[in-house]
Short mmCIF file of C-alpha atoms in Angstrom, two decimals:
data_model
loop_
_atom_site.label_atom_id
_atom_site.label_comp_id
_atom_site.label_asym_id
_atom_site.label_seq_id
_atom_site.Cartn_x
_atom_site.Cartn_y
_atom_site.Cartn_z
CA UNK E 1 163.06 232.06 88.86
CA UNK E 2 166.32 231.17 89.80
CA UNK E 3 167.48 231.10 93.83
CA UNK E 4 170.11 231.76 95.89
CA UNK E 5 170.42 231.77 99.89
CA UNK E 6 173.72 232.99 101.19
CA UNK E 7 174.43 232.90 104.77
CA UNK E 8 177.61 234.50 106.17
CA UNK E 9 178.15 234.62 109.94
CA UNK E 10 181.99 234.96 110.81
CA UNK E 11 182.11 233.36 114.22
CA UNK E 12 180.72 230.17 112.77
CA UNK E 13 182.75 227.37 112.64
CA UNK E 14 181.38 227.24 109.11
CA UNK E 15 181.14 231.13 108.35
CA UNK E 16 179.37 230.76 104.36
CA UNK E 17 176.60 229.06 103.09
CA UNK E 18 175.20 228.67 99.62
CA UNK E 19 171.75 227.03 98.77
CA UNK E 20 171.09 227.45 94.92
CA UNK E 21 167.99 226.44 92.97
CA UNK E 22 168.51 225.92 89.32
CA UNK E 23 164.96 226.86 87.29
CA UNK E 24 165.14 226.04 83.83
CA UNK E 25 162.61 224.79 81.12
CA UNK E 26 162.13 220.84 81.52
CA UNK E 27 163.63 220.40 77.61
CA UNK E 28 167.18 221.64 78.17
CA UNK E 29 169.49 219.10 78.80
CA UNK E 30 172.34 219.00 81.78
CA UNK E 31 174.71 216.76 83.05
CA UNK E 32 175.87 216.90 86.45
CA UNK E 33 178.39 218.30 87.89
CA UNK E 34 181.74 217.08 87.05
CA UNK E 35 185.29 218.36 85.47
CA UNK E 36 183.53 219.10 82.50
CA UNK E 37 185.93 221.95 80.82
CA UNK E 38 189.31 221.29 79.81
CA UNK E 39 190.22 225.11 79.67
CA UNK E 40 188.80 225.29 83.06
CA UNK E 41 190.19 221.86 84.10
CA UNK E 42 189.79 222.96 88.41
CA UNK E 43 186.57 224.12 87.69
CA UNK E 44 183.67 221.39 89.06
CA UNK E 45 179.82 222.13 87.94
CA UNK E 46 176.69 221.59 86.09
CA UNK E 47 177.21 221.31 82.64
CA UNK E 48 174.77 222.98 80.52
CA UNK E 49 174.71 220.79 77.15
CA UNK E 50 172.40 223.36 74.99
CA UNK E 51 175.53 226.22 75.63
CA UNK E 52 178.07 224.17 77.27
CA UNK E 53 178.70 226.27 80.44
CA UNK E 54 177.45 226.38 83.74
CA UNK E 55 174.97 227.84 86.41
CA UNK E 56 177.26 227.09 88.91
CA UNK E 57 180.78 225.89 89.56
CA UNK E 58 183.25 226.20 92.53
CA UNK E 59 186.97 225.78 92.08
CA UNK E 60 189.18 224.91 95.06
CA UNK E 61 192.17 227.59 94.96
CA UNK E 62 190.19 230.51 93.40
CA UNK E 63 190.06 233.54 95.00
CA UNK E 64 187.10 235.25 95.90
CA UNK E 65 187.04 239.00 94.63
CA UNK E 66 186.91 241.60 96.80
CA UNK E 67 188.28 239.76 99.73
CA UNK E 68 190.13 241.28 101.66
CA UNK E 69 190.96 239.34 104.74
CA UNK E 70 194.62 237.46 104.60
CA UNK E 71 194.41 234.03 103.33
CA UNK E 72 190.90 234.57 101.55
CA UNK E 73 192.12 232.91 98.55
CA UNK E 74 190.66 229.35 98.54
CA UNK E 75 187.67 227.17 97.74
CA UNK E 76 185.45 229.69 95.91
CA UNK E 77 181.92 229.29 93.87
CA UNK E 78 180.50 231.49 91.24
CA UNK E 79 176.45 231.11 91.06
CA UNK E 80 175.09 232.85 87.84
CA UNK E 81 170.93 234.17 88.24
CA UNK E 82 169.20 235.32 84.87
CA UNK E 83 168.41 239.29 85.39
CA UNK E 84 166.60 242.07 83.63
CA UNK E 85 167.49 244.66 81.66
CA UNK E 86 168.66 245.48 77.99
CA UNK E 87 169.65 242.10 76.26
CA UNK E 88 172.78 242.01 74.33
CA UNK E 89 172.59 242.18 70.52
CA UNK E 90 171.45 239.37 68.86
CA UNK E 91 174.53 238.64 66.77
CA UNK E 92 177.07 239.57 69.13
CA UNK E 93 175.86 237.56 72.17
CA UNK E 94 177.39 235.00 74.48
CA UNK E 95 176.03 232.50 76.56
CA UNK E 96 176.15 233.67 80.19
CA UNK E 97 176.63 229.86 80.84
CA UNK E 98 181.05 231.01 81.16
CA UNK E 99 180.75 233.41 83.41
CA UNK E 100 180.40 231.56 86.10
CA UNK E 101 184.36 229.91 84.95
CA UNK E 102 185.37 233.00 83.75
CA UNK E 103 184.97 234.57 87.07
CA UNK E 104 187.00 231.81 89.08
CA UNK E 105 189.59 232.00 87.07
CA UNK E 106 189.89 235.61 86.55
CA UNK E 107 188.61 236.19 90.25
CA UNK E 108 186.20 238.35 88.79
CA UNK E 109 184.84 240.03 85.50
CA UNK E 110 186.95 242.80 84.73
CA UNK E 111 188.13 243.04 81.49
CA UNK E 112 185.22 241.00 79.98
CA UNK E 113 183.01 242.94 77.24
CA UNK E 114 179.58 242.48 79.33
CA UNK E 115 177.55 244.12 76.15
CA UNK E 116 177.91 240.34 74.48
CA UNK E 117 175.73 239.05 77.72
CA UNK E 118 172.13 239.21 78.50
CA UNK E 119 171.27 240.56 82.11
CA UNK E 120 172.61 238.51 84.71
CA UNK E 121 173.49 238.33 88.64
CA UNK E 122 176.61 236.16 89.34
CA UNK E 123 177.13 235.24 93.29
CA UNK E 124 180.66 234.98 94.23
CA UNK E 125 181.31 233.42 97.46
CA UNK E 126 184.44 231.82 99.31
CA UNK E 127 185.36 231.59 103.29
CA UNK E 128 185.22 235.24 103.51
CA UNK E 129 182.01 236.12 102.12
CA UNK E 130 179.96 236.68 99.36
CA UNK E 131 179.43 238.92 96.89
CA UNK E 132 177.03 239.78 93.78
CA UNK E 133 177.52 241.29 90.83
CA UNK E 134 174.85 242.59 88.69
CA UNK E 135 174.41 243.35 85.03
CA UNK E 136 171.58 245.22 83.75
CA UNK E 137 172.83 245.64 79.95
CA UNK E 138 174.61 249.03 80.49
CA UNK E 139 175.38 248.92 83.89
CA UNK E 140 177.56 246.30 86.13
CA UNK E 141 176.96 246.71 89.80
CA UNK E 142 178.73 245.06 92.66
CA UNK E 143 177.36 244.69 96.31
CA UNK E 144 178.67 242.25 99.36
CA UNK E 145 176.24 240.84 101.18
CA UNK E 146 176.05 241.23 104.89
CA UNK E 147 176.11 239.15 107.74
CA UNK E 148 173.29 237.30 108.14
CA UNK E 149 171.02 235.78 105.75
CA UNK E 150 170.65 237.11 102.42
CA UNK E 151 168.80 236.13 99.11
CA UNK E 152 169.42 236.57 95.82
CA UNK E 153 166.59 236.21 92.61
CA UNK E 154 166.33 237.34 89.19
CA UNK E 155 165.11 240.83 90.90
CA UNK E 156 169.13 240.91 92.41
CA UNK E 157 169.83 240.49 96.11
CA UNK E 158 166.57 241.23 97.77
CA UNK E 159 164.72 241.65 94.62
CA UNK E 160 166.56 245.39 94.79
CA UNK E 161 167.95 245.39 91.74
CA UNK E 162 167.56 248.46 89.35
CA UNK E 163 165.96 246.77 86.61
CA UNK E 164 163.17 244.10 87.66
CA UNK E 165 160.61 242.08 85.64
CA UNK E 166 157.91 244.04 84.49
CA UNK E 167 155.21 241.22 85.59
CA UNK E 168 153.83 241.61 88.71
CA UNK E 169 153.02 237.21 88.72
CA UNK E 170 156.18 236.73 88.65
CA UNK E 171 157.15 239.37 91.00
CA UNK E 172 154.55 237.98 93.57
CA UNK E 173 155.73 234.52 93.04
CA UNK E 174 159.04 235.32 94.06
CA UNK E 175 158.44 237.46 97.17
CA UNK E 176 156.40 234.73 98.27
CA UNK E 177 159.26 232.53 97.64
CA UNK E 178 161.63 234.93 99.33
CA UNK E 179 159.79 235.91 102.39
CA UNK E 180 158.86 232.22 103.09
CA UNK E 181 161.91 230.20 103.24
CA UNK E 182 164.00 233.34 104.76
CA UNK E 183 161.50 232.60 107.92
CA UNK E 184 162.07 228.71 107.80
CA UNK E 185 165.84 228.89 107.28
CA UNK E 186 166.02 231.35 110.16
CA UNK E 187 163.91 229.13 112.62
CA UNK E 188 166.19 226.62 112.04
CA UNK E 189 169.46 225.59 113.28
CA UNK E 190 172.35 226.33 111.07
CA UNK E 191 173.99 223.22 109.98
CA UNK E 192 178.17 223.02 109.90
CA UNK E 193 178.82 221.18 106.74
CA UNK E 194 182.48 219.75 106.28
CA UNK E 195 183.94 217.94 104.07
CA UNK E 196 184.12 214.27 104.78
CA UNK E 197 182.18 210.94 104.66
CA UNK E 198 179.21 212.49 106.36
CA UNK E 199 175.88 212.01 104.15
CA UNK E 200 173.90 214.82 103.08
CA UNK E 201 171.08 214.55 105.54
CA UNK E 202 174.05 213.89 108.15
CA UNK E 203 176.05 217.52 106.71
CA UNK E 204 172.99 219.62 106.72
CA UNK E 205 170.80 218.47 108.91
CA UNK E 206 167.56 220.67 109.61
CA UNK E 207 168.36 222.70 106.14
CA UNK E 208 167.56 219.98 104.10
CA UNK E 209 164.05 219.34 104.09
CA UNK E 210 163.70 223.05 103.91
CA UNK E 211 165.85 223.60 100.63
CA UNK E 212 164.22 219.89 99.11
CA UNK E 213 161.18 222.37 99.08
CA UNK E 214 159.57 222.11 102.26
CA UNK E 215 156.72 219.84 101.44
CA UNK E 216 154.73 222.72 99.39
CA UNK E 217 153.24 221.66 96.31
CA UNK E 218 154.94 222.21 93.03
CA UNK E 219 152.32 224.55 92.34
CA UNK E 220 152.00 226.78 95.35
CA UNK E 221 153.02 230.54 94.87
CA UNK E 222 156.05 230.38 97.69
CA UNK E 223 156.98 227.03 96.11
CA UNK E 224 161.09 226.59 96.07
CA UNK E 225 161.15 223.45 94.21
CA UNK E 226 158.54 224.52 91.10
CA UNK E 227 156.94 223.17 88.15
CA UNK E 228 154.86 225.21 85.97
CA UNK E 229 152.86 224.22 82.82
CA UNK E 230 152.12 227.28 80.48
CA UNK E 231 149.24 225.61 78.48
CA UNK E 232 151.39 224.93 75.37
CA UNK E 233 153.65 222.34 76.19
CA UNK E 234 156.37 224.16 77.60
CA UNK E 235 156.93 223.00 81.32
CA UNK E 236 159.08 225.64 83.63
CA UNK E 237 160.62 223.97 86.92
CA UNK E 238 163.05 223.19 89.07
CA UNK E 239 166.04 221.28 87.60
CA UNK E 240 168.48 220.92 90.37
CA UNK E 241 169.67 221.98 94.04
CA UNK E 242 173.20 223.15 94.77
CA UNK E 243 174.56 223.02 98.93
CA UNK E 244 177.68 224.24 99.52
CA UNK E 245 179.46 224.98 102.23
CA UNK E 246 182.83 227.18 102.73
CA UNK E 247 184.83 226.59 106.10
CA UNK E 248 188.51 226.34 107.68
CA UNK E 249 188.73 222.70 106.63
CA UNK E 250 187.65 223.29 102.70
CA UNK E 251 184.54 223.10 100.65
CA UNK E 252 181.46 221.08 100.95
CA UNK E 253 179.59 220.54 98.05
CA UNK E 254 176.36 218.79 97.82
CA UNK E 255 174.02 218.34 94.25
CA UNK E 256 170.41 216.57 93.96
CA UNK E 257 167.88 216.85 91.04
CA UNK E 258 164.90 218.59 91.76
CA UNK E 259 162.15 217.29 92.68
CA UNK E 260 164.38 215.34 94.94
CA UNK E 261 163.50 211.57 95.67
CA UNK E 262 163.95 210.13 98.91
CA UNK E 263 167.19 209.38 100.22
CA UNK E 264 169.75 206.70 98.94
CA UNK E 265 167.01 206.13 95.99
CA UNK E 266 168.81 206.40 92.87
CA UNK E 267 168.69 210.40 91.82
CA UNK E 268 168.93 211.65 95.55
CA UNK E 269 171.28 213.76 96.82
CA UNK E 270 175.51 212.93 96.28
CA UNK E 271 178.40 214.55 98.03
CA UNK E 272 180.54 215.99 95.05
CA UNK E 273 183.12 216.98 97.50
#
């Protein structure tokens, strides 16, 4: 149950936002983020070491599709959220884990054979906005997000999407989810992120303890941060948290593990740039 919070408001001094919550199973190993592809040597992310791609990366100088204000080229980020749908077949498939790269440097998808990839939402945000677009298996929808706050789940932007998980637990879980840290983000003031020596608590301020799950339990049903324990060894949870931050003077980027530990402890939250 992958998340992603994208705020956009244009008269901010820091119009876009991203807040992304990796969910993975506890056994697949990452490294983080770093200049980890040589074809993609701009490219800074997560580095998935089962598939060797990415759930997120942001490239300074890619242009964000769709934009179409002058000068939107720039620091861009491409977020990548497991859908539903039809899955690709079995011996054709690719690992959705280079889209994200694929996307930055192409400034988009087109052209790519999407019937080799399993369902999938990929956020594509940059100075001027945000975008998602949305892959059901047949079908690849696009849709900008609007001015305010907006999130983004395995269900697609809102949980709209056309095709949605058939389980009403998970469903449920991520409504909860959804509904409340919407509330708590809104409540709060919006930080201004820029790049610099500032810390992480310093850049984002009121945000923080919000996105480093808001002091719910692992366990609880709105939980951000998760970890869940089906029964047969397999533990599902939160692997890391992604804070980034698009403005006039360049990218922000900030990366913790999840469950994040307190700050300046060794695992905490680092400025990647």
């Amino acid at each position: 149950m992958c998340t992603a919070f994208v705020s956009i408001e244009p008269s901010a001094s820091v119009p876009v936002l991203l807040l992304s919550v990796r969910d993975e199973y506890a056994g697949r190993r990452w490294s983080p983020p770093d200049h980890h592809w040589p074809a993609h040597p701009a490219a800074v992310g997560g580095l998935d070491l089962a598939a060797g791609g990415t759930w997120l990366a942001i490239e300074p100088g890619a242009a964000v599709p769709g934009a179409t204000e002058p000068g939107t080229a720039g620091p861009a980020a491409a977020c990548l959220l497991n859908g539903f749908g039809a899955m690709a077949p079995a011996r054709a498939r690719l690992s959705r884990g280079e889209l994200p790269l694929i996307a930055l440097r192409d400034g988009g998808l087109a052209g790519v054979d999407l019937e080799r990839y399993d369902p999938f939402h990929l956020v594509l945000a940059g100075r001027a906005g945000a975008r998602v677009l949305s892959w059901d298996g047949s079908i690849l929808a696009e849709r900008d997000l609007p001015v305010g706050l907006s999130v983004v789940l395995n269900d697609g932007p809102e949980g709209l999407a056309a095709d949605r998980t058939a389980s009403e637990l998970v469903r449920s879980l991520m409504a909860a989810r959804a509904a409340h840290f919407r509330a708590r983000f809104r409540a709060a003031a919006r930080p201004a992120p820029r790049p610099g020596p500032a810390t992480t608590e310093q850049a984002w301020g009121a945000w923080l303890p919000i996105v480093s799950g808001d002091g719910l339990a692992l366990d609880d049903p709105a939980a951000l941060v998760q970890r869940r324990e089906f029964g047969d060894g397999r533990i599902w949870g939160s692997s890391s948290i992604s804070l980034l931050a698009f403005g006039p003077d360049g990218p922000r980027y900030d990366f913790g593990p999840a469950p994040v530990t307190e700050p300046g402890t060794p695992g905490g939250w680092r400025r990647i740039g």
